Amino acid sequence: MEQKRSKILVVDDEQANAELVEAILSTQYEVNIAYSGEEALEKINRNIPDLVLLDIMMPGMNGYEVCSKLQEKKEFAFIPVIFLTALTGEQDRARAFASGGVAYLTKPFNKDELLFAIQKHLQTKRHWDELQKEQVSVDIQKLSPDFRRFKEFLFDRLNLPPNQRQKLSSIGVFQLYSMSTDVSISNQQVAKLIAEFLNTRYTPFIDPEDVQLGELPTSFCSKNFVVPISDDPSRSTFVVANPFNFELIDSSRVSPCVIISGCSRSFPSQNFSPFQ
């Protein structure tokens, strides 16, 4: 039985460039072409590709806008986007990654480099598809003992009176940092106590140079406040704001999580992070 070929959408307003890429890829992949950002979104709506090769400078909607639009829809947010453009500036590259791209290649491109990037990020797509399947509902009551123990640890460390303990006893996993105002401490102090409780590291800020772009989908990172970083060459490392989010931590793609950041404001800005 013939193996199903991966679908790639090439988006480029210059016909010669688009057809050159199509000629290179068509022996291995099912290739479709869009000559504008608007046409690309129409084609993706009709037939979702496994990967998008995206130019930046196009009449009407540019490549950054196309990529950002894809991040807005759940069904499109897990499509890897490789930018293929004549723009060579660092600001252009940073903006491409900020909009959700997984890789950035410049024209004139190297054929082997292009094929390698496509092969790599088709594998990324398979990992992301697995991640989507793993995002199932979690029985918080079943998994809550660790969080309850942390709250007791927190109350003891802060020497809270019984009335405050009672008030905060019903706070759930996803309201982790909302308790900081009630106990008159900062989110960062809560995070440090979490790190102490879990015997792991705390970081107040993420160095943008350490961010591993393309490791996880932008929408997933934004929703869960998680950032992959290059911390240990032997394994992936993830900065998380809420390590008691068991739906996140139990995912095979977001483990181990060895660093805790204070809150969403501790994560990098959109100029260089995977967040929108």
GROMACS .gro file of N, CA and C in nm, residues 41-178:
model
  414
   41LEU      N    1  -0.501   3.147   0.311
   41LEU     CA    2  -0.599   3.119   0.416
   41LEU      C    3  -0.722   3.048   0.360
   42GLU      N    4  -0.762   3.085   0.239
   42GLU     CA    5  -0.875   3.017   0.175
   42GLU      C    6  -0.844   2.870   0.151
   43LYS      N    7  -0.723   2.843   0.101
   43LYS     CA    8  -0.684   2.705   0.071
   43LYS      C    9  -0.669   2.623   0.199
   44ILE      N   10  -0.615   2.685   0.305
   44ILE     CA   11  -0.600   2.615   0.432
   44ILE      C   12  -0.737   2.582   0.490
   45ASN      N   13  -0.832   2.672   0.472
   45ASN     CA   14  -0.970   2.645   0.519
   45ASN      C   15  -1.030   2.525   0.449
   46ARG      N   16  -0.999   2.507   0.321
   46ARG     CA   17  -1.056   2.397   0.244
   46ARG      C   18  -0.981   2.265   0.264
   47ASN      N   19  -0.849   2.276   0.281
   47ASN     CA   20  -0.766   2.154   0.287
   47ASN      C   21  -0.644   2.182   0.375
   48ILE      N   22  -0.649   2.138   0.498
   48ILE     CA   23  -0.543   2.172   0.595
   48ILE      C   24  -0.413   2.100   0.559
   49PRO      N   25  -0.303   2.175   0.538
   49PRO     CA   26  -0.175   2.113   0.505
   49PRO      C   27  -0.102   2.064   0.630
   50ASP      N   28   0.001   1.985   0.608
   50ASP     CA   29   0.084   1.941   0.719
   50ASP      C   30   0.191   2.043   0.753
   51LEU      N   31   0.222   2.131   0.657
   51LEU     CA   32   0.328   2.230   0.677
   51LEU      C   33   0.306   2.343   0.577
   52VAL      N   34   0.344   2.465   0.617
   52VAL     CA   35   0.334   2.581   0.528
   52VAL      C   36   0.471   2.644   0.509
   53LEU      N   37   0.508   2.667   0.381
   53LEU     CA   38   0.626   2.746   0.346
   53LEU      C   39   0.576   2.885   0.310
   54LEU      N   40   0.621   2.988   0.383
   54LEU     CA   41   0.555   3.118   0.376
   54LEU      C   42   0.651   3.232   0.347
   55ASP      N   43   0.625   3.303   0.238
   55ASP     CA   44   0.698   3.427   0.208
   55ASP      C   45   0.646   3.538   0.300
   56ILE      N   46   0.722   3.648   0.312
   56ILE     CA   47   0.679   3.758   0.398
   56ILE      C   48   0.620   3.873   0.318
   57MET      N   49   0.700   3.928   0.227
   57MET     CA   50   0.657   4.047   0.154
   57MET      C   51   0.568   4.008   0.036
   58MET      N   52   0.437   4.029   0.055
   58MET     CA   53   0.339   3.999  -0.049
   58MET      C   54   0.237   4.112  -0.052
   59PRO      N   55   0.176   4.139  -0.167
   59PRO     CA   56   0.070   4.240  -0.173
   59PRO      C   57  -0.046   4.200  -0.082
   60GLY      N   58  -0.111   4.298  -0.022
   60GLY     CA   59  -0.221   4.268   0.068
   60GLY      C   60  -0.169   4.216   0.201
   61MET      N   61  -0.212   4.097   0.240
   61MET     CA   62  -0.172   4.038   0.368
   61MET      C   63  -0.031   3.982   0.360
   62ASN      N   64   0.059   4.028   0.451
   62ASN     CA   65   0.196   3.978   0.449
   62ASN      C   66   0.207   3.847   0.528
   63GLY      N   67   0.326   3.787   0.522
   63GLY     CA   68   0.345   3.657   0.584
   63GLY      C   69   0.327   3.658   0.735
   64TYR      N   70   0.370   3.766   0.801
   64TYR     CA   71   0.351   3.775   0.947
   64TYR      C   72   0.203   3.767   0.981
   65GLU      N   73   0.123   3.840   0.903
   65GLU     CA   74  -0.022   3.843   0.929
   65GLU      C   75  -0.086   3.707   0.904
   66VAL      N   76  -0.041   3.639   0.799
   66VAL     CA   77  -0.093   3.505   0.770
   66VAL      C   78  -0.063   3.410   0.886
   67CYS      N   79   0.061   3.411   0.932
   67CYS     CA   80   0.102   3.322   1.040
   67CYS      C   81   0.024   3.353   1.168
   68SER      N   82   0.007   3.482   1.198
   68SER     CA   83  -0.070   3.521   1.317
   68SER      C   84  -0.215   3.476   1.307
   69LYS      N   85  -0.272   3.486   1.186
   69LYS     CA   86  -0.410   3.442   1.165
   69LYS      C   87  -0.424   3.292   1.193
   70LEU      N   88  -0.324   3.215   1.153
   70LEU     CA   89  -0.328   3.071   1.177
   70LEU      C   90  -0.329   3.040   1.327
   71GLN      N   91  -0.257   3.121   1.405
   71GLN     CA   92  -0.249   3.097   1.549
   71GLN      C   93  -0.383   3.123   1.618
   72GLU      N   94  -0.470   3.200   1.553
   72GLU     CA   95  -0.597   3.237   1.615
   72GLU      C   96  -0.700   3.126   1.611
   73LYS      N   97  -0.681   3.028   1.522
   73LYS     CA   98  -0.778   2.919   1.508
   73LYS      C   99  -0.718   2.789   1.559
   74LYS      N  100  -0.793   2.724   1.646
   74LYS     CA  101  -0.744   2.601   1.708
   74LYS      C  102  -0.705   2.496   1.606
   75GLU      N  103  -0.786   2.484   1.498
   75GLU     CA  104  -0.760   2.379   1.400
   75GLU      C  105  -0.638   2.407   1.312
   76PHE      N  106  -0.589   2.533   1.311
   76PHE     CA  107  -0.473   2.568   1.229
   76PHE      C  108  -0.347   2.596   1.312
   77ALA      N  109  -0.362   2.614   1.441
   77ALA     CA  110  -0.251   2.658   1.525
   77ALA      C  111  -0.139   2.555   1.538
   78PHE      N  112  -0.170   2.428   1.504
   78PHE     CA  113  -0.069   2.323   1.516
   78PHE      C  114  -0.008   2.288   1.380
   79ILE      N  115  -0.016   2.381   1.284
   79ILE     CA  116   0.050   2.362   1.155
   79ILE      C  117   0.186   2.433   1.161
   80PRO      N  118   0.298   2.363   1.148
   80PRO     CA  119   0.428   2.431   1.148
   80PRO      C  120   0.442   2.523   1.026
   81VAL      N  121   0.494   2.643   1.051
   81VAL     CA  122   0.514   2.741   0.944
   81VAL      C  123   0.664   2.770   0.931
   82ILE      N  124   0.719   2.744   0.813
   82ILE     CA  125   0.858   2.778   0.783
   82ILE      C  126   0.857   2.903   0.696
   83PHE      N  127   0.918   3.009   0.743
   83PHE     CA  128   0.929   3.130   0.662
   83PHE      C  129   1.040   3.112   0.558
   84LEU      N  130   1.010   3.146   0.433
   84LEU     CA  131   1.107   3.140   0.323
   84LEU      C  132   1.101   3.274   0.252
   85THR      N  133   1.200   3.358   0.277
   85THR     CA  134   1.190   3.499   0.239
   85THR      C  135   1.325   3.557   0.197
   86ALA      N  136   1.319   3.669   0.127
   86ALA     CA  137   1.442   3.740   0.090
   86ALA      C  138   1.489   3.834   0.201
   87LEU      N  139   1.408   3.854   0.304
   87LEU     CA  140   1.444   3.944   0.414
   87LEU      C  141   1.548   3.876   0.503
   88THR      N  142   1.656   3.947   0.532
   88THR     CA  143   1.766   3.886   0.606
   88THR      C  144   1.793   3.951   0.742
   89GLY      N  145   1.716   4.054   0.778
   89GLY     CA  146   1.741   4.127   0.902
   89GLY      C  147   1.702   4.048   1.026
   90GLU      N  148   1.770   4.073   1.137
   90GLU     CA  149   1.739   4.006   1.263
   90GLU      C  150   1.600   4.042   1.313
   91GLN      N  151   1.559   4.168   1.289
   91GLN     CA  152   1.425   4.208   1.330
   91GLN      C  153   1.317   4.132   1.251
   92ASP      N  154   1.346   4.107   1.123
   92ASP     CA  155   1.252   4.029   1.041
   92ASP      C  156   1.241   3.887   1.094
   93ARG      N  157   1.354   3.830   1.127
   93ARG     CA  158   1.358   3.694   1.181
   93ARG      C  159   1.283   3.687   1.315
   94ALA      N  160   1.310   3.786   1.402
   94ALA     CA  161   1.245   3.787   1.534
   94ALA      C  162   1.094   3.801   1.520
   95ARG      N  163   1.051   3.886   1.427
   95ARG     CA  164   0.908   3.906   1.406
   95ARG      C  165   0.842   3.780   1.352
   96ALA      N  166   0.914   3.707   1.267
   96ALA     CA  167   0.861   3.582   1.213
   96ALA      C  168   0.838   3.480   1.324
   97PHE      N  169   0.935   3.465   1.413
   97PHE     CA  170   0.920   3.372   1.523
   97PHE      C  171   0.812   3.418   1.621
   98ALA      N  172   0.803   3.550   1.644
   98ALA     CA  173   0.701   3.603   1.734
   98ALA      C  174   0.561   3.577   1.681
   99SER      N  175   0.546   3.570   1.548
   99SER     CA  176   0.414   3.545   1.490
   99SER      C  177   0.379   3.397   1.489
  100GLY      N  178   0.476   3.310   1.523
  100GLY     CA  179   0.447   3.167   1.534
  100GLY      C  180   0.527   3.075   1.445
  101GLY      N  181   0.626   3.128   1.370
  101GLY     CA  182   0.706   3.044   1.282
  101GLY      C  183   0.795   2.948   1.358
  102VAL      N  184   0.828   2.835   1.294
  102VAL     CA  185   0.917   2.736   1.356
  102VAL      C  186   1.057   2.741   1.297
  103ALA      N  187   1.072   2.801   1.178
  103ALA     CA  188   1.203   2.810   1.114
  103ALA      C  189   1.203   2.928   1.018
  104TYR      N  190   1.326   2.974   0.983
  104TYR     CA  191   1.339   3.093   0.900
  104TYR      C  192   1.452   3.069   0.800
  105LEU      N  193   1.417   3.058   0.672
  105LEU     CA  194   1.515   3.037   0.566
  105LEU      C  195   1.513   3.158   0.473
  106THR      N  196   1.628   3.191   0.419
  106THR     CA  197   1.636   3.309   0.332
  106THR      C  198   1.665   3.269   0.187
  107LYS      N  199   1.614   3.352   0.095
  107LYS     CA  200   1.639   3.334  -0.048
  107LYS      C  201   1.764   3.411  -0.088
  108PRO      N  202   1.840   3.362  -0.185
  108PRO     CA  203   1.823   3.232  -0.251
  108PRO      C  204   1.853   3.120  -0.153
  109PHE      N  205   1.769   3.017  -0.151
  109PHE     CA  206   1.780   2.912  -0.051
  109PHE      C  207   1.868   2.798  -0.101
  110ASN      N  208   1.919   2.723  -0.005
  110ASN     CA  209   1.995   2.603  -0.033
  110ASN      C  210   1.898   2.484  -0.035
  111LYS      N  211   1.899   2.408  -0.143
  111LYS     CA  212   1.803   2.298  -0.159
  111LYS      C  213   1.810   2.198  -0.043
  112ASP      N  214   1.932   2.157  -0.007
  112ASP     CA  215   1.946   2.059   0.101
  112ASP      C  216   1.898   2.114   0.234
  113GLU      N  217   1.925   2.242   0.257
  113GLU     CA  218   1.879   2.306   0.381
  113GLU      C  219   1.726   2.311   0.386
  114LEU      N  220   1.665   2.341   0.272
  114LEU     CA  221   1.520   2.345   0.264
  114LEU      C  222   1.460   2.207   0.291
  115LEU      N  223   1.513   2.105   0.226
  115LEU     CA  224   1.461   1.970   0.244
  115LEU      C  225   1.479   1.921   0.388
  116PHE      N  226   1.593   1.957   0.447
  116PHE     CA  227   1.618   1.918   0.587
  116PHE      C  228   1.516   1.984   0.679
  117ALA      N  229   1.492   2.114   0.659
  117ALA     CA  230   1.398   2.188   0.744
  117ALA      C  231   1.257   2.129   0.731
  118ILE      N  232   1.218   2.094   0.609
  118ILE     CA  233   1.085   2.037   0.588
  118ILE      C  234   1.072   1.902   0.657
  119GLN      N  235   1.172   1.818   0.639
  119GLN     CA  236   1.169   1.687   0.703
  119GLN      C  237   1.163   1.700   0.855
  120LYS      N  238   1.244   1.790   0.909
  120LYS     CA  239   1.248   1.812   1.054
  120LYS      C  240   1.112   1.856   1.106
  121HIS      N  241   1.049   1.950   1.036
  121HIS     CA  242   0.925   2.006   1.091
  121HIS      C  243   0.800   1.929   1.052
  122LEU      N  244   0.811   1.836   0.959
  122LEU     CA  245   0.703   1.739   0.943
  122LEU      C  246   0.704   1.644   1.063
  123GLN      N  247   0.823   1.617   1.115
  123GLN     CA  248   0.833   1.540   1.239
  123GLN      C  249   0.777   1.621   1.355
  124THR      N  250   0.805   1.752   1.355
  124THR     CA  251   0.746   1.842   1.455
  124THR      C  252   0.594   1.831   1.451
  125LYS      N  253   0.537   1.830   1.330
  125LYS     CA  254   0.392   1.820   1.315
  125LYS      C  255   0.339   1.691   1.378
  126ARG      N  256   0.410   1.582   1.361
  126ARG     CA  257   0.366   1.456   1.421
  126ARG      C  258   0.368   1.464   1.573
  127HIS      N  259   0.473   1.527   1.627
  127HIS     CA  260   0.480   1.546   1.773
  127HIS      C  261   0.365   1.634   1.821
  128TRP      N  262   0.336   1.740   1.747
  128TRP     CA  263   0.229   1.832   1.786
  128TRP      C  264   0.093   1.764   1.778
  129ASP      N  265   0.074   1.677   1.681
  129ASP     CA  266  -0.052   1.603   1.671
  129ASP      C  267  -0.070   1.513   1.794
  130GLU      N  268   0.038   1.451   1.839
  130GLU     CA  269   0.033   1.369   1.960
  130GLU      C  270  -0.002   1.456   2.080
  131LEU      N  271   0.056   1.575   2.084
  131LEU     CA  272   0.030   1.668   2.195
  131LEU      C  273  -0.117   1.706   2.199
  132GLN      N  274  -0.176   1.731   2.082
  132GLN     CA  275  -0.318   1.764   2.076
  132GLN      C  276  -0.404   1.650   2.132
  133LYS      N  277  -0.370   1.527   2.098
  133LYS     CA  278  -0.446   1.412   2.145
  133LYS      C  279  -0.436   1.397   2.296
  134GLU      N  280  -0.322   1.437   2.352
  134GLU     CA  281  -0.299   1.422   2.495
  134GLU      C  282  -0.370   1.528   2.577
  135GLN      N  283  -0.418   1.634   2.513
  135GLN     CA  284  -0.484   1.743   2.585
  135GLN      C  285  -0.629   1.704   2.616
  136VAL      N  286  -0.642   1.610   2.710
  136VAL     CA  287  -0.775   1.563   2.751
  136VAL      C  288  -0.807   1.619   2.888
  137SER      N  289  -0.934   1.613   2.925
  137SER     CA  290  -0.973   1.666   3.055
  137SER      C  291  -0.913   1.582   3.166
  138VAL      N  292  -0.878   1.650   3.275
  138VAL     CA  293  -0.812   1.584   3.388
  138VAL      C  294  -0.902   1.594   3.511
  139ASP      N  295  -0.911   1.484   3.587
  139ASP     CA  296  -0.989   1.484   3.710
  139ASP      C  297  -0.909   1.555   3.818
  140ILE      N  298  -0.939   1.685   3.839
  140ILE     CA  299  -0.862   1.765   3.934
  140ILE      C  300  -0.873   1.708   4.075
  141GLN      N  301  -0.992   1.657   4.113
  141GLN     CA  302  -1.008   1.604   4.248
  141GLN      C  303  -0.913   1.486   4.271
  142LYS      N  304  -0.898   1.404   4.168
  142LYS     CA  305  -0.810   1.288   4.180
  142LYS      C  306  -0.664   1.329   4.192
  143LEU      N  307  -0.626   1.436   4.123
  143LEU     CA  308  -0.486   1.475   4.119
  143LEU      C  309  -0.451   1.588   4.216
  144SER      N  310  -0.547   1.628   4.301
  144SER     CA  311  -0.525   1.746   4.383
  144SER      C  312  -0.445   1.728   4.512
  145PRO      N  313  -0.416   1.608   4.565
  145PRO     CA  314  -0.344   1.598   4.692
  145PRO      C  315  -0.212   1.674   4.696
  146ASP      N  316  -0.133   1.671   4.589
  146ASP     CA  317  -0.007   1.746   4.589
  146ASP      C  318  -0.031   1.895   4.605
  147PHE      N  319  -0.135   1.945   4.539
  147PHE     CA  320  -0.165   2.086   4.550
  147PHE      C  321  -0.217   2.120   4.689
  148ARG      N  322  -0.298   2.032   4.747
  148ARG     CA  323  -0.346   2.054   4.884
  148ARG      C  324  -0.229   2.056   4.981
  149ARG      N  325  -0.133   1.967   4.959
  149ARG     CA  326  -0.016   1.966   5.048
  149ARG      C  327   0.065   2.094   5.033
  150PHE      N  328   0.074   2.144   4.908
  150PHE     CA  329   0.145   2.270   4.889
  150PHE      C  330   0.076   2.385   4.962
  151LYS      N  331  -0.058   2.387   4.956
  151LYS     CA  332  -0.129   2.494   5.025
  151LYS      C  333  -0.104   2.487   5.176
  152GLU      N  334  -0.102   2.368   5.232
  152GLU     CA  335  -0.071   2.354   5.375
  152GLU      C  336   0.071   2.403   5.404
  153PHE      N  337   0.163   2.365   5.316
  153PHE     CA  338   0.302   2.412   5.328
  153PHE      C  339   0.308   2.565   5.324
  154LEU      N  340   0.235   2.625   5.231
  154LEU     CA  341   0.232   2.770   5.217
  154LEU      C  342   0.173   2.836   5.341
  155PHE      N  343   0.061   2.782   5.389
  155PHE     CA  344  -0.005   2.841   5.506
  155PHE      C  345   0.086   2.834   5.629
  156ASP      N  346   0.156   2.721   5.643
  156ASP     CA  347   0.247   2.707   5.757
  156ASP      C  348   0.365   2.802   5.748
  157ARG      N  349   0.423   2.812   5.628
  157ARG     CA  350   0.539   2.901   5.611
  157ARG      C  351   0.502   3.047   5.637
  158LEU      N  352   0.380   3.085   5.601
  158LEU     CA  353   0.337   3.224   5.618
  158LEU      C  354   0.267   3.246   5.752
  159ASN      N  355   0.252   3.136   5.827
  159ASN     CA  356   0.188   3.143   5.959
  159ASN      C  357   0.051   3.210   5.951
  160LEU      N  358  -0.031   3.164   5.859
  160LEU     CA  359  -0.162   3.225   5.837
  160LEU      C  360  -0.260   3.185   5.948
  161PRO      N  361  -0.343   3.278   5.992
  161PRO     CA  362  -0.446   3.247   6.092
  161PRO      C  363  -0.555   3.159   6.033
  162PRO      N  364  -0.634   3.090   6.118
  162PRO     CA  365  -0.738   2.998   6.069
  162PRO      C  366  -0.838   3.060   5.973
  163ASN      N  367  -0.876   3.187   5.995
  163ASN     CA  368  -0.976   3.248   5.906
  163ASN      C  369  -0.924   3.263   5.764
  164GLN      N  370  -0.793   3.297   5.747
  164GLN     CA  371  -0.735   3.308   5.613
  164GLN      C  372  -0.719   3.171   5.550
  165ARG      N  373  -0.680   3.072   5.630
  165ARG     CA  374  -0.667   2.936   5.578
  165ARG      C  375  -0.802   2.886   5.524
  166GLN      N  376  -0.907   2.914   5.599
  166GLN     CA  377  -1.040   2.872   5.557
  166GLN      C  378  -1.079   2.940   5.426
  167LYS      N  379  -1.048   3.070   5.415
  167LYS     CA  380  -1.084   3.147   5.297
  167LYS      C  381  -1.014   3.094   5.172
  168LEU      N  382  -0.887   3.051   5.189
  168LEU     CA  383  -0.807   3.009   5.075
  168LEU      C  384  -0.814   2.859   5.048
  169SER      N  385  -0.881   2.786   5.136
  169SER     CA  386  -0.880   2.640   5.122
  169SER      C  387  -0.949   2.591   4.995
  170SER      N  388  -1.042   2.670   4.940
  170SER     CA  389  -1.116   2.627   4.821
  170SER      C  390  -1.050   2.669   4.690
  171ILE      N  391  -0.939   2.741   4.696
  171ILE     CA  392  -0.871   2.784   4.573
  171ILE      C  393  -0.819   2.662   4.496
  172GLY      N  394  -0.846   2.659   4.367
  172GLY     CA  395  -0.806   2.545   4.284
  172GLY      C  396  -0.672   2.563   4.218
  173VAL      N  397  -0.631   2.459   4.146
  173VAL     CA  398  -0.501   2.456   4.080
  173VAL      C  399  -0.481   2.575   3.986
  174PHE      N  400  -0.586   2.610   3.912
  174PHE     CA  401  -0.569   2.712   3.808
  174PHE      C  402  -0.587   2.855   3.861
  175GLN      N  403  -0.609   2.866   3.993
  175GLN     CA  404  -0.610   2.998   4.058
  175GLN      C  405  -0.488   3.012   4.149
  176LEU      N  406  -0.382   2.941   4.112
  176LEU     CA  407  -0.264   2.932   4.199
  176LEU      C  408  -0.214   3.067   4.247
  177TYR      N  409  -0.198   3.163   4.154
  177TYR     CA  410  -0.139   3.291   4.191
  177TYR      C  411  -0.241   3.391   4.244
  178SER      N  412  -0.369   3.358   4.234
  178SER     CA  413  -0.470   3.453   4.282
  178SER      C  414  -0.467   3.465   4.434
   0.00000   0.00000   0.00000
